[in-house]
Coordinates of C-alpha atoms in Angstrom, one line a residue:
M1 CA 1.8 95.4 -10.7
L2 CA 3.7 98.7 -9.0
P3 CA 4.2 101.7 -10.6
K4 CA 7.6 102.2 -12.7
T5 CA 8.4 105.3 -10.8
N6 CA 8.3 103.3 -7.5
K7 CA 10.8 100.4 -8.8
N8 CA 13.0 103.5 -9.8
W9 CA 12.9 105.0 -6.1
K10 CA 13.5 101.6 -4.1
Q11 CA 16.6 101.1 -6.7
V12 CA 18.0 104.4 -5.5
K13 CA 17.3 103.8 -1.9
S14 CA 19.1 100.8 -1.9
Q15 CA 22.2 102.7 -3.6
L16 CA 22.4 105.1 -0.5
R17 CA 22.0 101.9 2.0
L18 CA 25.4 101.3 3.7
P19 CA 25.9 97.7 5.3
W20 CA 26.5 97.4 8.9
G21 CA 30.2 95.9 8.2
I22 CA 31.1 98.9 6.1
L23 CA 29.6 101.5 8.5
F24 CA 31.4 99.8 11.5
L25 CA 34.7 99.9 9.6
V26 CA 34.6 103.3 8.8
L27 CA 33.9 104.3 12.4
S28 CA 36.7 102.1 13.4
V29 CA 39.3 104.0 11.1
I30 CA 38.1 107.2 12.4
S31 CA 38.6 106.3 16.0
V32 CA 41.9 105.0 15.1
L33 CA 42.9 108.2 13.5
I34 CA 41.7 110.0 16.7
W35 CA 43.7 107.8 18.7
F36 CA 46.8 108.1 17.0
F37 CA 46.8 111.8 16.4
S38 CA 46.0 112.1 20.2
G39 CA 48.1 109.4 21.4
D40 CA 50.4 111.6 23.5
E41 CA 47.8 113.8 25.1
Q42 CA 47.0 111.1 27.9
P43 CA 50.7 110.9 29.1
N44 CA 51.2 114.6 28.8
R45 CA 47.8 115.1 30.9
L46 CA 49.3 112.3 33.5
F47 CA 52.8 114.3 33.4
Y48 CA 51.5 117.7 34.3
D49 CA 48.8 116.2 36.9
E50 CA 51.8 114.6 38.9
M51 CA 53.8 117.6 38.6
K52 CA 50.9 119.5 39.8
L53 CA 50.8 117.7 42.9
M54 CA 54.3 119.2 43.7
E55 CA 53.1 122.5 43.2
T56 CA 53.1 124.9 46.3
G57 CA 52.7 128.2 44.9
E58 CA 53.4 130.7 42.2
E59 CA 57.1 132.2 42.0
N60 CA 59.6 133.1 39.5
A61 CA 62.7 131.7 37.6
F62 CA 65.3 133.8 36.1
I63 CA 67.5 132.1 33.3
H64 CA 71.1 133.3 33.1
S65 CA 72.1 131.3 30.2
A66 CA 71.7 128.1 28.2
Y67 CA 74.0 126.0 26.1
Y68 CA 73.6 123.3 23.6
Y69 CA 76.4 120.5 23.2
E70 CA 76.5 118.4 19.9
S71 CA 78.3 116.1 22.3
S72 CA 79.9 116.4 25.7
K73 CA 81.8 113.8 27.4
S74 CA 79.3 113.8 30.6
L75 CA 76.1 115.3 29.4
G76 CA 75.8 113.5 26.2
K77 CA 75.0 114.0 22.7
N78 CA 72.8 116.9 21.7
A79 CA 72.6 117.9 25.5
I80 CA 70.8 121.1 26.7
A81 CA 72.2 122.7 30.0
I82 CA 70.4 125.7 31.4
V83 CA 71.7 128.2 34.5
A84 CA 68.9 129.6 36.5
T85 CA 68.0 131.2 39.8
M86 CA 64.7 129.7 40.8
H87 CA 62.5 130.3 44.1
K88 CA 62.5 127.3 46.4
G89 CA 58.7 127.6 47.3
A90 CA 57.0 127.1 43.9
V91 CA 57.4 123.0 44.6
T92 CA 57.9 120.6 47.3
D93 CA 61.5 119.7 46.1
L94 CA 63.2 121.4 42.9
N95 CA 65.7 118.5 42.9
E96 CA 62.5 116.1 41.9
F97 CA 60.6 118.3 39.6
V98 CA 60.8 117.7 35.8
L99 CA 60.5 120.2 33.1
K100 CA 59.5 119.4 29.6
I101 CA 62.2 120.8 27.3
V102 CA 61.5 121.3 23.1
G103 CA 64.1 121.2 20.9
T104 CA 63.5 121.9 17.1
N105 CA 65.6 121.6 14.3
S106 CA 64.7 122.2 10.4
T107 CA 62.6 118.9 10.2
T108 CA 61.6 118.1 13.6
R109 CA 60.3 119.1 17.1
L110 CA 61.3 116.9 20.0
V111 CA 60.0 116.8 23.6
T112 CA 62.1 115.7 26.2
D113 CA 61.9 115.8 30.2
A114 CA 64.6 117.8 31.8
R115 CA 66.2 117.1 35.2
L116 CA 66.7 119.8 37.8
S117 CA 69.3 119.7 40.4
T118 CA 70.1 122.6 43.0
E119 CA 73.1 124.1 44.2
H120 CA 73.3 126.5 47.2
D121 CA 75.0 126.7 50.8
P122 CA 73.7 123.7 53.1
D123 CA 73.8 126.0 56.1
E124 CA 72.0 128.8 55.0
S125 CA 68.2 129.7 54.2
C126 CA 68.3 131.6 51.1
E127 CA 64.8 131.4 49.2
Y128 CA 66.5 131.4 46.0
T129 CA 68.7 128.8 44.8
T130 CA 71.2 128.0 41.7
V131 CA 69.6 125.4 39.6
L132 CA 70.7 123.3 36.8
I133 CA 68.2 122.3 34.2
Q134 CA 69.6 119.5 31.9
A135 CA 68.2 117.4 29.0
N136 CA 69.1 115.8 25.7
T137 CA 67.3 116.8 22.3
L138 CA 67.8 116.3 18.6
N139 CA 70.5 117.1 16.2
S140 CA 71.3 120.7 14.5
M141 CA 68.8 122.3 17.2
T142 CA 67.9 125.6 16.0
K143 CA 65.3 126.5 18.5
L144 CA 64.8 125.8 22.4
E145 CA 61.7 125.8 24.4
I146 CA 60.5 125.1 27.9
E147 CA 57.0 123.3 27.6
T148 CA 54.5 123.9 30.7
R149 CA 50.8 123.3 30.8
D150 CA 50.2 127.3 30.0
G151 CA 52.2 127.0 26.8
L152 CA 55.8 127.3 25.4
V153 CA 58.7 129.5 26.6
P154 CA 61.3 130.3 24.1
L155 CA 64.8 130.6 25.5
P156 CA 67.9 132.2 23.6
F157 CA 70.6 129.8 23.8
S158 CA 74.6 129.4 22.6
E159 CA 77.0 127.1 22.0
P160 CA 79.8 126.2 24.7
K161 CA 83.5 127.0 23.7
R162 CA 85.4 124.9 21.7
D163 CA 88.8 126.1 22.7
S164 CA 90.3 127.4 26.0
P165 CA 93.5 129.8 25.6
R166 CA 94.9 127.4 28.3
P167 CA 94.4 124.4 29.6
V168 CA 93.6 125.6 33.1
V169 CA 90.5 128.1 33.6
F170 CA 89.9 130.1 36.7
C171 CA 86.6 131.7 37.0
I172 CA 86.4 134.9 39.0
A173 CA 83.3 135.6 40.8
P174 CA 81.0 138.7 39.6
L175 CA 83.4 141.8 40.7
F176 CA 80.7 144.0 43.0
A177 CA 81.6 147.6 43.7
A178 CA 84.9 146.6 42.8
E179 CA 87.5 149.0 43.5
Q180 CA 90.6 146.9 44.8
W181 CA 92.4 147.0 41.4
Q182 CA 95.7 145.8 43.2
S183 CA 94.2 142.7 43.7
F184 CA 93.2 142.2 39.8
L185 CA 96.7 142.8 38.7
M186 CA 98.3 140.3 41.4
Q187 CA 95.6 137.7 40.2
L188 CA 96.4 138.4 36.5
H189 CA 100.3 137.8 36.7
V190 CA 100.2 135.0 39.2
T191 CA 97.7 133.2 37.2
K192 CA 99.5 133.9 33.9
K193 CA 102.9 132.8 35.1
F194 CA 101.5 129.5 36.2
G195 CA 99.5 128.9 33.2
A196 CA 95.7 129.8 34.0
H197 CA 93.3 131.9 31.7
L198 CA 91.3 134.2 33.8
H199 CA 87.6 134.2 33.0
V200 CA 86.1 137.5 35.0
Y201 CA 82.6 138.1 35.7
M202 CA 81.7 142.1 36.0
M203 CA 78.8 143.4 37.5
T204 CA 79.5 146.7 39.2
M205 CA 83.2 148.3 39.2
L206 CA 84.5 151.9 39.4
E207 CA 84.9 153.4 36.1
H208 CA 88.6 153.5 35.6
Y209 CA 89.1 150.1 37.0
Y210 CA 86.4 148.7 34.8
Q211 CA 88.1 150.3 31.5
M212 CA 91.4 148.7 32.2
V213 CA 89.7 145.4 32.7
R214 CA 87.6 145.8 29.5
E215 CA 90.8 147.0 27.5
L216 CA 92.7 143.7 28.7
G217 CA 89.6 141.5 27.8
E218 CA 89.5 143.1 24.2
L219 CA 93.4 142.5 24.1
G220 CA 92.9 138.9 24.6
V221 CA 94.6 138.9 27.9
I222 CA 91.5 137.9 30.0
S223 CA 88.2 136.9 29.4
T224 CA 85.3 139.1 30.5
Q225 CA 81.6 138.6 30.9
P226 CA 79.0 140.9 32.4
W227 CA 76.9 139.4 35.2
L228 CA 73.3 140.9 35.5
S229 CA 71.2 141.3 38.7
V230 CA 68.1 138.9 38.9
K231 CA 65.1 141.3 37.9
F232 CA 61.6 140.6 37.0
S233 CA 59.7 142.9 34.4
Q234 CA 56.5 141.3 34.8
V235 CA 55.1 139.0 37.7
G236 CA 51.7 137.5 38.9
K237 CA 51.7 138.7 42.4
P238 CA 53.8 140.2 45.0
F239 CA 57.5 138.3 45.2
L240 CA 60.3 138.3 47.3
E241 CA 63.1 140.4 46.2
P242 CA 65.3 137.9 44.6
N243 CA 68.8 139.7 45.3
R244 CA 67.9 139.7 48.8
N245 CA 67.3 136.4 48.9
S246 CA 70.2 134.8 47.1
E247 CA 73.4 133.9 48.4
L248 CA 76.1 136.9 48.1
R249 CA 75.7 138.2 44.6
N250 CA 74.9 134.5 42.7
P251 CA 78.4 133.3 42.5
A252 CA 77.2 129.7 42.2
A253 CA 75.4 130.5 39.3
A254 CA 78.1 132.5 37.5
F255 CA 80.4 129.6 38.3
T256 CA 78.0 126.9 37.2
D257 CA 77.9 129.2 33.8
C258 CA 81.9 129.3 33.7
L259 CA 81.9 125.8 34.2
L260 CA 79.4 124.9 31.0
Q261 CA 81.1 127.3 28.9
Y262 CA 84.7 125.6 29.2
K263 CA 83.2 122.2 29.9
E264 CA 84.3 120.8 26.7
A265 CA 87.8 122.9 26.3
A266 CA 89.7 122.9 29.6
Q267 CA 91.4 120.4 31.4
F268 CA 91.1 122.0 34.5
I269 CA 88.6 124.6 36.0
G270 CA 88.9 126.4 39.4
F271 CA 86.4 128.9 41.1
M272 CA 87.6 131.6 43.4
E273 CA 87.3 135.4 44.3
I274 CA 89.6 138.1 42.6
E275 CA 91.2 138.0 46.0
D276 CA 92.3 134.5 46.0
L277 CA 95.9 133.6 45.1
L278 CA 97.2 129.7 44.5
F279 CA 100.8 129.2 44.1
P280 CA 101.5 125.8 42.7
V281 CA 104.1 124.9 45.1
N282 CA 104.3 121.0 44.4
A283 CA 105.0 121.6 40.6
D284 CA 106.1 124.2 37.9
S285 CA 102.5 125.1 36.7
Y286 CA 98.9 124.6 37.9
Y287 CA 98.4 121.7 35.3
E288 CA 101.3 120.1 36.4
E289 CA 100.3 120.4 40.0
F290 CA 96.6 119.4 39.3
E291 CA 97.6 116.3 37.4
R292 CA 99.7 115.0 40.3
E293 CA 97.2 115.7 42.8
Y294 CA 94.2 113.6 40.8
E295 CA 96.9 110.8 40.4
G296 CA 94.6 109.3 37.8
S297 CA 91.9 108.5 40.1
Y298 CA 88.3 108.2 38.9
Q299 CA 87.0 108.7 42.4
I300 CA 87.8 112.3 42.9
S301 CA 85.0 114.9 42.2
A302 CA 87.2 118.1 43.1
L303 CA 90.5 119.0 44.6
Y304 CA 89.6 121.0 47.8
Y305 CA 92.3 123.5 48.9
Q306 CA 91.7 125.5 52.3
I307 CA 91.4 129.3 52.0
I308 CA 94.0 131.0 54.6
E309 CA 93.1 134.6 55.2
Q310 CA 96.5 137.3 55.0
Q311 CA 96.7 140.8 55.8
S312 CA 98.6 143.0 53.8
V313 CA 99.1 146.3 52.1
K314 CA 98.3 148.1 48.9
Y315 CA 99.7 151.3 47.3
S316 CA 97.8 153.9 45.7
S317 CA 100.5 154.6 43.1
P318 CA 100.6 151.9 40.3
E319 CA 104.3 152.2 40.1
K320 CA 104.4 151.0 43.2
Q321 CA 102.6 147.7 42.7
S322 CA 104.8 144.6 43.7
L323 CA 104.2 141.0 44.5
G324 CA 107.3 140.8 46.7
A325 CA 105.7 143.8 48.6
L326 CA 102.3 142.3 49.0
L327 CA 103.9 138.9 50.4
G328 CA 106.8 140.4 52.2
S329 CA 104.0 142.4 54.1
A330 CA 101.7 139.6 54.8
Q331 CA 100.4 138.5 58.1
G332 CA 98.8 134.9 58.0
G333 CA 95.3 134.7 59.8
D334 CA 93.0 131.7 60.1
A335 CA 91.7 129.2 57.7
M336 CA 88.1 129.6 56.3
K337 CA 85.5 127.3 56.9
N338 CA 85.1 126.5 53.4
G339 CA 87.8 126.0 50.6
R340 CA 88.1 126.2 46.9
S341 CA 87.4 123.6 44.1
I342 CA 89.9 122.7 41.4
V343 CA 87.8 120.2 39.1
R344 CA 88.3 118.1 36.2
P345 CA 85.0 119.7 34.1
E346 CA 83.8 116.0 32.8
R347 CA 83.0 115.3 36.6
Y348 CA 81.1 118.5 37.5
N349 CA 78.0 119.5 35.6
S350 CA 77.2 122.6 38.4
T351 CA 78.7 123.9 41.2
W352 CA 78.0 125.8 44.5
T353 CA 80.4 128.6 45.5
H354 CA 82.9 126.4 47.0
Y355 CA 82.1 122.9 45.8
S356 CA 79.2 120.9 44.1
T357 CA 76.6 119.5 46.5
Q358 CA 75.5 117.5 43.4
A359 CA 78.8 115.8 42.9
E360 CA 79.6 114.5 46.2
S361 CA 79.0 110.6 46.8
Q362 CA 78.1 110.2 43.5
P363 CA 78.4 106.4 42.3
V364 CA 81.2 105.6 39.9
Y365 CA 81.1 102.4 38.0
L366 CA 84.4 101.8 36.3
T367 CA 83.8 98.6 34.6
E368 CA 80.6 96.9 33.4
Q369 CA 81.1 93.6 35.3
Q370 CA 81.1 96.3 38.7
E371 CA 78.4 95.2 40.8
D372 CA 79.2 97.8 43.5
P373 CA 80.0 101.4 42.8
H374 CA 82.8 103.7 43.6
Y375 CA 81.7 106.8 45.0
L376 CA 82.9 110.6 44.0
N377 CA 84.5 112.6 47.1
R378 CA 86.4 115.7 47.5
K379 CA 90.4 115.3 47.9
K380 CA 91.6 117.8 50.4
I381 CA 94.8 118.8 49.7
S382 CA 97.0 119.0 52.7
T383 CA 100.5 120.6 51.4
N384 CA 98.8 123.8 50.0
A385 CA 96.5 126.5 50.0
F386 CA 94.8 129.6 48.5
L387 CA 96.1 132.9 50.1
R388 CA 93.2 135.4 50.3
F389 CA 94.3 139.1 50.4
K390 CA 90.7 140.3 51.0
N391 CA 91.4 143.4 53.0
L392 CA 94.5 145.3 51.9
E393 CA 95.0 148.7 53.6
Y394 CA 96.8 151.7 51.6
S395 CA 100.0 151.9 53.1
P396 CA 101.2 155.9 53.4
G397 CA 105.1 154.8 53.2
E398 CA 107.7 153.5 50.5
T399 CA 107.1 150.3 48.8
V400 CA 108.5 147.5 51.0
N401 CA 111.3 145.7 48.9
S402 CA 111.2 142.3 50.4
T403 CA 114.0 140.2 49.2
V404 CA 112.8 137.3 51.1
I405 CA 110.7 134.6 49.6
P406 CA 107.8 133.8 51.7
M407 CA 106.8 130.3 52.8
N408 CA 104.1 127.9 52.1
P409 CA 102.0 128.6 55.4
L410 CA 101.4 124.8 55.2
S411 CA 104.9 123.6 55.0
H412 CA 107.2 126.4 56.7
D413 CA 110.3 124.6 54.8
Q414 CA 108.9 125.3 51.4
P415 CA 109.1 128.5 49.7
L416 CA 105.7 129.8 47.7
L417 CA 107.7 130.3 44.8
N418 CA 111.4 130.9 43.4
E419 CA 113.4 134.0 42.9
E420 CA 113.2 133.6 39.1
Q421 CA 109.2 133.2 39.3
M422 CA 108.6 136.3 41.3
K423 CA 110.9 138.3 39.0
E424 CA 109.1 137.1 35.8
I425 CA 105.6 138.3 37.7
E426 CA 107.2 141.4 38.7
D427 CA 108.1 141.9 35.2
G428 CA 104.6 141.2 33.9
I429 CA 102.8 143.7 36.1
K430 CA 105.3 146.5 34.9
E431 CA 104.8 145.6 31.7
T432 CA 100.8 145.6 31.8
L433 CA 100.9 149.1 33.7
L434 CA 103.0 150.4 30.4
L435 CA 100.7 149.4 27.7
P436 CA 99.8 152.4 25.6
T437 CA 96.1 151.5 25.4
L438 CA 96.0 151.5 29.3
Q439 CA 97.6 154.9 30.3
D440 CA 94.4 157.0 30.6
Y441 CA 92.8 154.6 32.8
I442 CA 95.9 153.7 34.8
K443 CA 96.5 157.5 35.7
R444 CA 92.8 157.8 37.1
L445 CA 92.5 154.7 39.2
P446 CA 91.0 155.0 42.5
T447 CA 93.5 155.8 45.6
E448 CA 91.2 155.4 48.3
D449 CA 88.5 152.6 49.3
F450 CA 84.8 153.9 49.4
Y451 CA 82.8 150.8 49.2
S452 CA 85.2 147.8 50.3
T453 CA 85.1 148.7 54.0
K454 CA 81.6 149.4 54.3
L455 CA 80.7 146.0 52.3
K456 CA 82.8 144.0 54.4
E457 CA 81.3 145.2 57.6
C458 CA 77.8 144.8 56.1
L459 CA 78.7 140.9 55.4
D460 CA 80.1 140.2 58.6
N461 CA 77.2 141.4 60.4
Q462 CA 74.8 139.2 58.2
R463 CA 77.2 136.2 59.0
H464 CA 76.8 136.7 62.8
G465 CA 73.2 135.4 62.3
K466 CA 72.7 131.9 62.1
G467 CA 70.6 130.5 59.0
H468 CA 70.7 134.1 57.5
C469 CA 70.9 134.6 53.6
V470 CA 74.2 136.7 53.4
N471 CA 73.9 138.8 50.6
T472 CA 74.9 142.2 49.1
K473 CA 71.5 143.7 48.2
S474 CA 70.8 144.2 51.9
C475 CA 73.9 146.0 52.3
N476 CA 72.5 149.7 52.0
L477 CA 75.7 151.2 50.4
P478 CA 75.4 154.9 49.4
N479 CA 76.2 155.8 45.7
N480 CA 78.7 158.6 45.4
D481 CA 78.4 161.1 42.7
K482 CA 82.2 161.8 42.6
I483 CA 83.1 158.4 42.0
P484 CA 81.9 157.0 38.5
C485 CA 81.0 153.6 38.3
R486 CA 79.8 151.0 35.6
H487 CA 76.8 148.6 35.9
S488 CA 76.2 145.8 34.1
D489 CA 72.6 146.0 32.3
G490 CA 70.7 144.4 29.4
L491 CA 67.3 144.0 28.0
Y492 CA 65.0 142.2 30.3
H493 CA 62.1 139.9 29.2
S494 CA 59.3 138.0 31.3
V495 CA 57.1 135.8 29.6
R496 CA 53.3 135.6 30.6
V497 CA 52.6 134.8 34.0
M498 CA 52.6 130.8 34.1
K499 CA 52.2 128.2 37.2
P500 CA 54.4 127.3 39.0
Y501 CA 56.9 129.6 37.4
T502 CA 56.9 132.7 35.4
Y503 CA 60.3 132.8 33.4
H504 CA 62.5 135.8 32.8
Y505 CA 65.9 136.0 30.8
V506 CA 68.1 138.9 29.4
T507 CA 69.3 139.8 25.9
E508 CA 71.6 142.7 24.6
Y509 CA 74.1 142.8 27.3
Y510 CA 75.8 145.9 28.0
F511 CA 77.4 148.1 30.6
T512 CA 75.9 151.4 31.7
R513 CA 77.0 154.5 34.0
N514 CA 73.1 155.4 34.5
L515 CA 72.8 153.1 37.6
G516 CA 75.9 153.5 39.9
C517 CA 77.8 151.3 41.7
Y518 CA 75.3 150.1 43.9
E519 CA 71.3 149.9 43.1

C-alpha cells in the first residue's frame, strides 16, 4: 500500500498534464492569430521586392501639390492627385513604377497602390520630369502619406476648387524675371472681354509689376499663386541641380497643378504664356468657340491651336497702352513648332507644356457593348491661332492710333475682332490703370528692359543644341541692385533619406525681396 502523500502527488501531477489534442488546438489557434495579424506582410514584401528590381539609383522627388477629391468625373471617388517633379534615373521606368498611398480618417487607415505617369518634351533630354501620382483612398480623409519600405512620408494636401469665376480658365505659365507688364495688361483685358478667368503663377517679378498683379489678385480680378523653385534641404548624395535639368521653369508641373485645381469647377481650361493672345474669331466668346469646335465629340482630347509669332511695340507710359496700337503695329512671323491646348478637364489629368502626352491615343468606350475602342486625339484648329507677342520693343514715338481692325492671319478675309469689342477692351485697360489702389505701383512700372532680351538670347542659344534640356537656370542673368524684385519662397522640408526617392515639399508660401529676380 502506497503512502498517502504519494497518492496526493500523483493526483496533482495528473491535473497539470494536458492531452495532446488540447495542446495541438492551442498551438493551432496561436498560429492562426499570427497569420491573421501578419497576413499583409507577405504581399507587402513581394510588392517591395518587385519594385526594388526596378531601382537603378537613389534620387530626389519634389512634391508641388496634392489634392483630395471626394468625387471626380475622371479620377473617381476619394481620389488623390499629387503633382511632383522627379528624377527619371532612380527607376527603370517611372510610368511603370508603383507607390503606396496611405489615407487616414477618424476611424480607418487604408493603403492603396498609386499609379505614376510622366509629362515631358519627347524631344528633349531633361533628367527631371513632371509626374502625376494618382490613387483612390477612403472617405473623409484627414491625413495623407506615402508609404515606402523605409517608412511613411506625410504630405500636406488641399481640396480642389468647388467653383470657378468663369466657365473658362486660362492657366498662365510661371512668370520668371518678369518685366513686360504691357503684355499682362493686354492678356488681362482680352481674356476678360471674351469670358475667361486668369490664373497666374508668379515666380520672380520686378517689384512694382508684382505689386500691381498682387493687388489685382486681392481684388478678385485674377487669381495669383506663387510658384517655387525646386530645392532640396537634405539629400543622401551629390545630385543634379534640378532646375538646370527641368524644362524651362517647370511650366508642365504648374499647368498640371492648375488643371487639378479647376478640374471639377471649370468647363474648359487653357494653358499659355502671358504673351499669348487668343481672339475667338469663330464666336462671340471663348466658351462658344470651344463648344463649337468640340462638336459634342467624345474622341477629342484637346483643341490644339498653333502659335504664330508677332513682332510689335510697347510703350513706357501706362497711359499709352492700347490694344489697337499693339495690333496695328504687329508684323506676323512664323508658326511655332508646338501649339497650345484647350481642354475639357474631365479628359485630362495631367499635361506637358503644349499637350498631354498621356491623353493622346487613350482608348474610349462609348457604350458597354462596344468591343473595339475609339481613341482620344488632339483636334488641330485650322481657322484660328494664338498670337504670341513675346518680344515687344519700346517705341520712342507717339502711340499708333490704328483704326483698322487686323485680320485673322489664318483667314485674311476675317477680322480678329470688331470695333465694339476693341473699344470695350481699350476702355477696360484705361479703367484698370485708374484704379486708386494701383496708382503708386503704376507710376513706377519699369520703362526699359533688363532681363527680357538677355533671357531670350540665352534660351535661343540653348535650343540650337539638339536634345539639350532648355532651362532658365542655365542663363547666367545678373541681379541688378537698382531694380528691386520679388521672388517666391517658402519653408522647404526634406524627409529622411530614402530609396529610391527622398521626398521634399514646401509649406508657408510667401514672396521675398531677399533673393532678387534671379538666383
